[in-house]
Coordinates of C-alpha atoms and ligand atoms in Angstrom, one line a residue:
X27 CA 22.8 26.6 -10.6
X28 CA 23.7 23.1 -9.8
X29 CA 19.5 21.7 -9.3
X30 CA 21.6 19.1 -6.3
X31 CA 22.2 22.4 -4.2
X32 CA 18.3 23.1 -4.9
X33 CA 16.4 22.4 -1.6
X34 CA 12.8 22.0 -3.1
X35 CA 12.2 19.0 -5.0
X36 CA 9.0 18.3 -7.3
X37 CA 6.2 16.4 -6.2
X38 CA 3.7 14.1 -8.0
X39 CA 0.8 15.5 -6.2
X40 CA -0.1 18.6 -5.6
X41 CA -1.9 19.1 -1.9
X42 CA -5.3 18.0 -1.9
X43 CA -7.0 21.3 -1.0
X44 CA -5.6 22.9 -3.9
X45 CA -8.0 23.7 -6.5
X46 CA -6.3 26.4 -9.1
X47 CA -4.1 25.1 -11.4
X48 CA -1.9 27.7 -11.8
X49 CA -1.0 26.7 -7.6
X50 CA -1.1 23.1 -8.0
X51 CA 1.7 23.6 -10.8
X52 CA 3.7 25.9 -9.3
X53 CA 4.0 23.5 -6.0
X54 CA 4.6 20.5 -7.5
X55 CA 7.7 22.2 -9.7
X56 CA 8.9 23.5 -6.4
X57 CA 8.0 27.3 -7.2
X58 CA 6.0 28.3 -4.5
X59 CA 4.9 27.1 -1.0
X60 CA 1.5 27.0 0.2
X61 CA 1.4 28.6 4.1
X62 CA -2.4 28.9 4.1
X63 CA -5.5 29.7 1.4
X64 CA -4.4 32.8 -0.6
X65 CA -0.8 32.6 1.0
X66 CA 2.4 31.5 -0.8
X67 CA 5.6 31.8 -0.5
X68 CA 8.2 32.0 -3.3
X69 CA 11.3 29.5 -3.4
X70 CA 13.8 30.2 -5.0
X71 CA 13.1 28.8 -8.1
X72 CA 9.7 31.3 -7.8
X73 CA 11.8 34.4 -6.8
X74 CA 13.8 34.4 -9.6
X75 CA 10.3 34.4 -12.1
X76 CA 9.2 37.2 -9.6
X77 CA 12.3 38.9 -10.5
X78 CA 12.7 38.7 -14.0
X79 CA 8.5 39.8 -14.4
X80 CA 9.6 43.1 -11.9
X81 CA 12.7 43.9 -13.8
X82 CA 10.6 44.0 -17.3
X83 CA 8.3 46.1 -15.3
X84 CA 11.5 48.4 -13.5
X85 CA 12.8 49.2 -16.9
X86 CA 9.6 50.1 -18.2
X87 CA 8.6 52.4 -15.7
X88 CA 12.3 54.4 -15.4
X89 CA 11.6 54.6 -19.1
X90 CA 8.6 56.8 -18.5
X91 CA 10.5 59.0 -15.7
X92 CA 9.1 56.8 -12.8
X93 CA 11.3 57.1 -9.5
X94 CA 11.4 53.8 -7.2
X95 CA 10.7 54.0 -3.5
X96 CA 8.9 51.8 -1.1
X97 CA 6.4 52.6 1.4
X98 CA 5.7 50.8 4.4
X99 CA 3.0 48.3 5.2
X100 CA 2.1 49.7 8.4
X101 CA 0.0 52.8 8.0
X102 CA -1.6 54.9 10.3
X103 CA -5.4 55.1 10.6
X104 CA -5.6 59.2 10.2
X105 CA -4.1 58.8 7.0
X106 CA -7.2 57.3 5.8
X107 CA -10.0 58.7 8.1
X108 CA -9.4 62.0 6.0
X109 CA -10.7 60.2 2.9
X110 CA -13.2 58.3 4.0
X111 CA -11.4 54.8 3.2
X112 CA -10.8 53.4 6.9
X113 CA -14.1 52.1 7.2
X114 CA -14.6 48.5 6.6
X115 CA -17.8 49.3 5.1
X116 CA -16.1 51.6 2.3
X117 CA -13.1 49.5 1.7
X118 CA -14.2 45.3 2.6
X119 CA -10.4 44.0 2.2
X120 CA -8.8 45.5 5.7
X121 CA -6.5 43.5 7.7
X122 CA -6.3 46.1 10.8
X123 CA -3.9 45.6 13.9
X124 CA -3.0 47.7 17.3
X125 CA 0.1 48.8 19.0
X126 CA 0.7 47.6 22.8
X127 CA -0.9 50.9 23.8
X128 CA -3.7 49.9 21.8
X129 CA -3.2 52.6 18.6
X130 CA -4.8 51.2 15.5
X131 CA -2.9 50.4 12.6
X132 CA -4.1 49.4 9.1
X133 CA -1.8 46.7 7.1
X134 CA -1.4 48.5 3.2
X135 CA -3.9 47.2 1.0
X136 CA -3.0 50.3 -1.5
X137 CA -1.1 53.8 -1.2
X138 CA -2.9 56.3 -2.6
X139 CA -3.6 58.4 0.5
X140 CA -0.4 57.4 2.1
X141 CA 2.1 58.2 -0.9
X142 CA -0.1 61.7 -1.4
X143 CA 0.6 62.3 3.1
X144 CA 4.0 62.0 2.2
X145 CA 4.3 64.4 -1.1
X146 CA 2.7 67.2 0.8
X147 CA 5.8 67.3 2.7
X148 CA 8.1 67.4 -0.7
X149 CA 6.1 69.3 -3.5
X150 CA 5.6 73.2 -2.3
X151 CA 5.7 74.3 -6.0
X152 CA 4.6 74.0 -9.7
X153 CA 8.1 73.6 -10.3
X154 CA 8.2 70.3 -8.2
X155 CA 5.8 68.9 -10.5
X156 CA 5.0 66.3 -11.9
X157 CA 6.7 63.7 -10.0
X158 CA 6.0 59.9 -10.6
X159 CA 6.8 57.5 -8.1
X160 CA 6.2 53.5 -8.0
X161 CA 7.4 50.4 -6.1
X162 CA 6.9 46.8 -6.0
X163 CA 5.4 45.8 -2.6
X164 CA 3.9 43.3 -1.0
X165 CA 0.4 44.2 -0.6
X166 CA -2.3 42.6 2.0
X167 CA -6.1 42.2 1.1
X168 CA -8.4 40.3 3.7
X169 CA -10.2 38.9 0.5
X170 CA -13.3 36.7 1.2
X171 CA -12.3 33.8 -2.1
X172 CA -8.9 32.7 -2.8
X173 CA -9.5 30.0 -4.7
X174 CA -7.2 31.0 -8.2
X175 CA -4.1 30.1 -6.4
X176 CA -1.3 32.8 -6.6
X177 CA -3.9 35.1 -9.1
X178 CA -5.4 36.1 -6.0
X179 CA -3.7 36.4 -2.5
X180 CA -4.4 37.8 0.8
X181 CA -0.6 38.9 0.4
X182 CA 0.8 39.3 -2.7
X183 CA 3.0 41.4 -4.5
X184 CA 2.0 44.3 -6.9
X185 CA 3.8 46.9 -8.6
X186 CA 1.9 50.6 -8.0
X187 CA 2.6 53.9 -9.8
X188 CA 1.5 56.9 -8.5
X189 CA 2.0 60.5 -10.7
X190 CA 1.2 63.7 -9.3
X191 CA 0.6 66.9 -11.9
X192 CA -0.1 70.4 -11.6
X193 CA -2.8 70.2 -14.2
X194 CA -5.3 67.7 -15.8
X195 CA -3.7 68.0 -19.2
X196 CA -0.4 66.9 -17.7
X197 CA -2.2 64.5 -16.1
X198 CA -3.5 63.1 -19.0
X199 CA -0.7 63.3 -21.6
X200 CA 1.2 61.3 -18.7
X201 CA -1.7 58.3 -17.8
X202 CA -1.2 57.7 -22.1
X203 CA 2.4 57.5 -21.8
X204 CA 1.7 54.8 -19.3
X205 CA -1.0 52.9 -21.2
X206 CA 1.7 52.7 -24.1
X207 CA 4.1 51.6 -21.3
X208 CA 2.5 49.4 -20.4
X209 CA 1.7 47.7 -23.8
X210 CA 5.2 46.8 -23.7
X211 CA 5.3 45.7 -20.6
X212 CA 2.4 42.6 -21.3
X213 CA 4.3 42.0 -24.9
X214 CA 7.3 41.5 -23.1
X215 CA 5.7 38.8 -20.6
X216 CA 4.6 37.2 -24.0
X217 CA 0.6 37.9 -23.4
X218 CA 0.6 41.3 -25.2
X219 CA -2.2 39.7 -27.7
X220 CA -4.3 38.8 -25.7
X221 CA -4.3 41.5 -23.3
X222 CA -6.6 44.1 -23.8
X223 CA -7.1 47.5 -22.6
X224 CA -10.5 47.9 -21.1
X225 CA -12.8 50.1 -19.9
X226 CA -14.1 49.7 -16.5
X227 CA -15.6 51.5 -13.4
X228 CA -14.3 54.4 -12.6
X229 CA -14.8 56.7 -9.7
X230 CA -15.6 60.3 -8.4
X231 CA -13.2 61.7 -11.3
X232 CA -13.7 60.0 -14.1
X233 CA -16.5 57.9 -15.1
X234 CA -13.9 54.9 -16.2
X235 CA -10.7 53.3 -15.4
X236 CA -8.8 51.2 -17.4
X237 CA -7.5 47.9 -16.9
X238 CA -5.6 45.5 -18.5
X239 CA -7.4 42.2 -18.8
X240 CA -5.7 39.2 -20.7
X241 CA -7.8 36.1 -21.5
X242 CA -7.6 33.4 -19.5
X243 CA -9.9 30.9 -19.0
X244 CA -9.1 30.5 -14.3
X245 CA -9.7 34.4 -14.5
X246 CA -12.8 36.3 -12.3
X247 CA -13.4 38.9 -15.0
X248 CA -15.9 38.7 -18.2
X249 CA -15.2 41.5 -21.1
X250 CA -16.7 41.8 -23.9
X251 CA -14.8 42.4 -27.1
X252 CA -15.2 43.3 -30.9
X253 CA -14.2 41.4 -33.8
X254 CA -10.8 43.2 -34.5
X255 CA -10.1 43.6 -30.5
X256 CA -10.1 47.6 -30.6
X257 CA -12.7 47.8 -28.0
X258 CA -13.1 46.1 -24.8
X259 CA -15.3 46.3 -22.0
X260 CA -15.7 45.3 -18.3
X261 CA -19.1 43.4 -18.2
X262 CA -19.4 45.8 -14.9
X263 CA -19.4 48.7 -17.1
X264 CA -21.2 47.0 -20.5
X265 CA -24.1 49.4 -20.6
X266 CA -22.6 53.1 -19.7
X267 CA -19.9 51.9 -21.5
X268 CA -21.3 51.3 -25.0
X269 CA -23.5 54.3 -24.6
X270 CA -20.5 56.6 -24.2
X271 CA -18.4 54.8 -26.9
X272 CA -21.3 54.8 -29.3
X273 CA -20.9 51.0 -29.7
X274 CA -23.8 48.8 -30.7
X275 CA -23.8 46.1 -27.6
X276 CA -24.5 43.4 -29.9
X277 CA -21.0 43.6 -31.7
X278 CA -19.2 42.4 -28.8
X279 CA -18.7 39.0 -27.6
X280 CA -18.1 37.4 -24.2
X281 CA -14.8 36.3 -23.2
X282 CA -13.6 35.4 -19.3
X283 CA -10.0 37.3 -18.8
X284 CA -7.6 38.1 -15.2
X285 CA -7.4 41.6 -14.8
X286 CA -3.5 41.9 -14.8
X287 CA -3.8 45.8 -14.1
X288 CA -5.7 49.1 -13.5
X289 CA -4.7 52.5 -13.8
X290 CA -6.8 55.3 -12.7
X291 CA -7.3 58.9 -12.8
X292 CA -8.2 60.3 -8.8
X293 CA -7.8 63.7 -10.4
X294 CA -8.1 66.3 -7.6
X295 CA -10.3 64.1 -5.4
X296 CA -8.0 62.9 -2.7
X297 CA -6.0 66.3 -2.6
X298 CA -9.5 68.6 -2.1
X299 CA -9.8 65.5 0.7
X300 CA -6.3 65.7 2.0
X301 CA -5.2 69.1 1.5
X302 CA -2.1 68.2 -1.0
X303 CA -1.8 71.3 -2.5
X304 CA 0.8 73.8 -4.8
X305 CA 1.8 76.7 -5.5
X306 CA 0.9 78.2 -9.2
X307 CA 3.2 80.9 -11.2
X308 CA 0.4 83.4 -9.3
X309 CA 1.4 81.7 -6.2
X310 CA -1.9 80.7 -5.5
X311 CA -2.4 77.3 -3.7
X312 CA -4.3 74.3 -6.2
X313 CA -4.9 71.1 -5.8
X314 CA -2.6 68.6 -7.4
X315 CA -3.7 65.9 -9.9
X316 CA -2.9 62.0 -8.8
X317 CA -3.4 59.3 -11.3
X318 CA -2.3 55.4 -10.2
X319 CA -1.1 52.9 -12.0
X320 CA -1.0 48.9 -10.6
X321 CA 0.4 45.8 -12.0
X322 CA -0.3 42.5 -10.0
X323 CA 2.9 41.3 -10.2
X324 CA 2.2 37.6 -8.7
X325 CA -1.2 37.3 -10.5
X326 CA 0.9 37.8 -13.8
X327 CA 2.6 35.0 -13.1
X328 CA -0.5 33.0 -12.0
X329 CA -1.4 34.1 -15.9
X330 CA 1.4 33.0 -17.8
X331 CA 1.2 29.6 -15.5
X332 CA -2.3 29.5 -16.6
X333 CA -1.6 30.4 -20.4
X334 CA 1.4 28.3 -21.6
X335 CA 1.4 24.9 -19.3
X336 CA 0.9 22.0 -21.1
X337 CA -0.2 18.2 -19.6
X338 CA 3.2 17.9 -19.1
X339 CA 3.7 21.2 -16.8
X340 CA 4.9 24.7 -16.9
X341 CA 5.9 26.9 -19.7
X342 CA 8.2 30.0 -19.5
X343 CA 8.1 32.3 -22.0
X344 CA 12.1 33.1 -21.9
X345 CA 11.2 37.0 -20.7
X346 CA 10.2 35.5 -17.1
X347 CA 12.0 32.1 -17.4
X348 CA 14.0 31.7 -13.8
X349 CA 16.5 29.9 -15.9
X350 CA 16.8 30.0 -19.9
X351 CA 18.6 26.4 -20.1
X352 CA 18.0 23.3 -18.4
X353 CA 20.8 20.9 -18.8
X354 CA 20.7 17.2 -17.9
X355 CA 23.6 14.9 -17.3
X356 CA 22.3 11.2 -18.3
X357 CA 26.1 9.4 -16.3
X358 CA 27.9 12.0 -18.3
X359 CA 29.0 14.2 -15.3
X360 CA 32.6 15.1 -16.6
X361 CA 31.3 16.6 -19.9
X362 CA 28.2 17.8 -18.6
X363 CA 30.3 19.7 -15.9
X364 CA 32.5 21.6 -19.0
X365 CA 29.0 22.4 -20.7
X366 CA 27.8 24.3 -17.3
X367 CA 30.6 25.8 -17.2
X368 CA 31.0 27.2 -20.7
X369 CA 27.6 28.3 -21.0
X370 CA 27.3 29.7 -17.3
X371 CA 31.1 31.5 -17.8
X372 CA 29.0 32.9 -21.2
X373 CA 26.3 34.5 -19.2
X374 CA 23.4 32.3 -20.2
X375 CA 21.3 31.0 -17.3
X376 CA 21.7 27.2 -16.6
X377 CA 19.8 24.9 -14.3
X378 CA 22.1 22.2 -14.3
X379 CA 20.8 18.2 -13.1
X380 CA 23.5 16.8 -11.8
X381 CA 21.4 14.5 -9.6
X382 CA 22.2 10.8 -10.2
X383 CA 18.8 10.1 -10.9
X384 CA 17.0 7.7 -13.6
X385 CA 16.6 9.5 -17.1
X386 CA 13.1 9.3 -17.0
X387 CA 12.5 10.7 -14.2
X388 CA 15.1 13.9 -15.3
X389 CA 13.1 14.0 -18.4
X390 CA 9.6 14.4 -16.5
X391 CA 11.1 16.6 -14.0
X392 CA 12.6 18.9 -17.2
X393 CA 9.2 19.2 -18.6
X394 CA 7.5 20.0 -15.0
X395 CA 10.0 22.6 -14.6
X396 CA 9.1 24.3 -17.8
X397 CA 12.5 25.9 -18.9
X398 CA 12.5 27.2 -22.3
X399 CA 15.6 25.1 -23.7
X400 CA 16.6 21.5 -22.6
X401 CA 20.1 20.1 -23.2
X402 CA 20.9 16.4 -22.7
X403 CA 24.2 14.9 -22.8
X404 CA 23.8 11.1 -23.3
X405 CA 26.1 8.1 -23.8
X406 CA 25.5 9.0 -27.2
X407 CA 26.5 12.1 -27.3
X408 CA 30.1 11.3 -25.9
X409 CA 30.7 9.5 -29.1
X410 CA 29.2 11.8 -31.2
X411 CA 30.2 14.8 -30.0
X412 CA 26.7 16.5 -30.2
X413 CA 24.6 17.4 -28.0
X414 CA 20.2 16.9 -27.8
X415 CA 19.0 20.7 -27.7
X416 CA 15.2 20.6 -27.9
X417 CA 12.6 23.6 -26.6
X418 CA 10.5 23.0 -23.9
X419 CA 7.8 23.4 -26.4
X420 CA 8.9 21.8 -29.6
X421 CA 8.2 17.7 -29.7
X422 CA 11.7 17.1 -31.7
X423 CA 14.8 17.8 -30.4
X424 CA 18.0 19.1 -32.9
X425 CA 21.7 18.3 -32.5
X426 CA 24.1 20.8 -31.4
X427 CA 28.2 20.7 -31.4
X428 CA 29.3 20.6 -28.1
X429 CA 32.0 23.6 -29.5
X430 CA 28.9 25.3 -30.8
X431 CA 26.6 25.3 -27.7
X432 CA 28.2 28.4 -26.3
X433 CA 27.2 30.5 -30.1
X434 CA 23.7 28.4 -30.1
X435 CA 22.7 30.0 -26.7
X436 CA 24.5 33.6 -27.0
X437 CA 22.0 36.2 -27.6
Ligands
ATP26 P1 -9.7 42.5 -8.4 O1 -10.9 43.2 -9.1 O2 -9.1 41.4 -9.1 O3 -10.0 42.2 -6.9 P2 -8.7 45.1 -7.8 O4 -9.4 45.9 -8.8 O5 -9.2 45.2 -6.4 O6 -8.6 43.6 -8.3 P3 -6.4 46.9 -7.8 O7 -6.6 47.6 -6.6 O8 -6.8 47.6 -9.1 O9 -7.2 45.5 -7.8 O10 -4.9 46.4 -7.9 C1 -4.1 46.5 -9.0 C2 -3.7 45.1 -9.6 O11 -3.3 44.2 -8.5 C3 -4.9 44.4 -10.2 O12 -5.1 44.9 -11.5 C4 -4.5 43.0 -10.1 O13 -3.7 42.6 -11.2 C5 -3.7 42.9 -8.8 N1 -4.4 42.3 -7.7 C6 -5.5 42.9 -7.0 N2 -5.9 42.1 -6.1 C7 -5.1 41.0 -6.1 C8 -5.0 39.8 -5.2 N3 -5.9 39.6 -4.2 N4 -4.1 38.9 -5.5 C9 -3.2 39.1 -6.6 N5 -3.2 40.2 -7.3 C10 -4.2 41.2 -7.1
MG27 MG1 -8.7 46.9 -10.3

């Protein structure tokens, strides 16, 4: 992409009410818009990071047999009277609206009940189980803070599994498949070291959850951790915890993390609720077993903003780059041109600056941007026939070929 057909353009400030880094970056490179506290929107430089963290996550959840739908973010109140979870009191993150004829309507904070309305009119027998479903979708919480920017929104965008089983052992042997999937998932976004599974609250099933909680210093969560990082717990859960895992408390250490996802076993709680039921080999009716599975999709990449950026500004892993090369034209259009095309013709992902704009400025720009690879083509590099390939987090840069630019980039 040519960055003179880009509409945003970087800023030196970022607005003064913005207090997270992780926003303040993002809006000065042009990533995201602010509309209002806890509400961004996502140019297109933003949309294509969005894209490149869900299609990680889309391949990693077909992998494990996932189907992808998407629900809607109008739901009806019945569907959550029957568990209990209309109330404001029970659930404190409702944005509620009416019809014109005055019908109340919620605005989808989460799916459970409404994905497990919708199975009972699909699953009838053992034979149509398990299913595992998931989307990406945009999900709206009236929270009372948003102060960390896009790691937490009143809308935002989060990727939720749900997996419905005929027994718990199906149940179970599927929730690990996930936890493993998942481990890919946060290596792939380049935080898979410091992300740890964790225990934390739980619910009327199971006495814990798990999430996945990455350090990171602008995160709302404390764990504590062991020496070798095999066990971690939710400072919510520190005591029970321990207890169960036969840990002595004073082996763990503090450390502040961003939960970047939960997964959670409902078991047969919202169907004994909700009526889902089957039919068994016997053909008697059970309950089925529903296990969910989130990602926050936009906090991740609140996290890796938060992780990598440097004084200078952001820093893509390449997974989630929105482009993997950033190629400035110093006067050197005509060449520079050629370059774009070869590489883009090659399949490698180029933001091209073609701007006439002072070198300086480019250079600054570059680093805000945060593109793995930088190319320059100089003066200098018209006579030598080389050009200045440096990554956006290496201080020295290396020569390449012109010729050769096309193999240097080529996976
Ligand atoms: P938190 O404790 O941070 O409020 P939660 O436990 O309420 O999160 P879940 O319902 O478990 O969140 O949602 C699944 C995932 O969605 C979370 O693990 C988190 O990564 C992400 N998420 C939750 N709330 C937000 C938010 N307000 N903004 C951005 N991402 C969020
Ligand atoms: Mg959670």
């Amino acid at each position: 992409m040519k960055q003179s057909h880009l509409f945003t353009k970087t800023k030196k400030e970022a607005p003064k009410d913005e207090v997270s880094r992780n926003a303040q970056l993002l809006i000065r490179a042009g990533y995201v818009y602010k509309v209002m506290a806890g509400v961004y929107a996502y140019t297109p430089l933003g949309l294509r990071v969005l894209e490149k963290i869900k299609a990680i996550v889309r391949e990693e959840m077909n992998a494990i047999g996932g189907q992808e739908l998407i629900m809607t973010n109008l739901q009806r109140k019945d569907t959550w009277e029957v568990t209990g979870r209309w109330s404001d009191e029970v659930v404190d993150v409702w944005f509620k609206t009416k019809l014109q004829d005055g019908v109340e309507l919620g605005l989808a904070w989460s799916h459970e009940e409404a994905i497990m309305e919708m199975m009972q009119q699909y699953v009838e027998s053992y034979k149509d189980l398990p299913i595992s479903v998931y989307q990406f979708q945009t999900k709206l919480r009236n929270e009372l803070r948003a102060k960390s920017g896009i790691m937490r929104g009143r809308e935002f965008v989060m990727k939720d599994m749900y997996s419905l089983h005929a027994t718990e052992e199906d149940m179970n042997q599927y929730y690990d498949q996930v936890i493993e999937a998942y481990k890919r998932i946060y290596a792939r976004f380049g935080i898979g070291d410091e992300t740890f599974v964790t225990f934390a609250s739980g619910g009327a099933f199971t006495k814990f959850s798990h999430e996945f909680q990455t350090i990171c210093s602008a995160g709302e969560d404390v764990l504590y951790v062991n020496a070798d990082k095999s066990v971690a717990v939710n400072e919510e859960v520190l005591d029970d915890a321990t207890n169960e895992l036969h840990v002595d408390k004073s082996t763990l250490s503090p450390v502040t993390t961003a939960e970047v996802g939960n997964i959670f076993k409902f078991g047969t709680e919202k169907s004994d609720k909700m009526n889902v039921v089957f039919k068994d080999k016997e053909g008697k009716q059970q309950p089925i077993y529903l296990a969910s599975y989130g990602i926050g999709i936009t906090r991740v990449m609140g996290v890796i903003v938060e992780k990598f950026a440097d004084e200078a500004g952001l820093v893509w892993p390449e997974s989630v780059a929105p482009f993997r090369v950033h190629l400035l034209s110093l006067g050197t259009d005509e060449k520079a041109n050629e370059i774009y095309e070869a590489l883009t013709g090659a399949g490698i992902e180029v933001l091209y600056d073609d701007r006439e704009t002072p070198a300086g400025a480019k250079f600054a720009e570059s680093d805000l941007l945060g593109l793995p690879y930088r190319i320059v083509i100089g003066k200098r590099s018209l006579e030598s026939g080389k050009a200045e390939v440096k990554k956006r987090t290496d201080k020295e840069a290396t020569e390449v070929a012109f010729e050769e630019l096309v193999a240097f980039f080529k996976p």
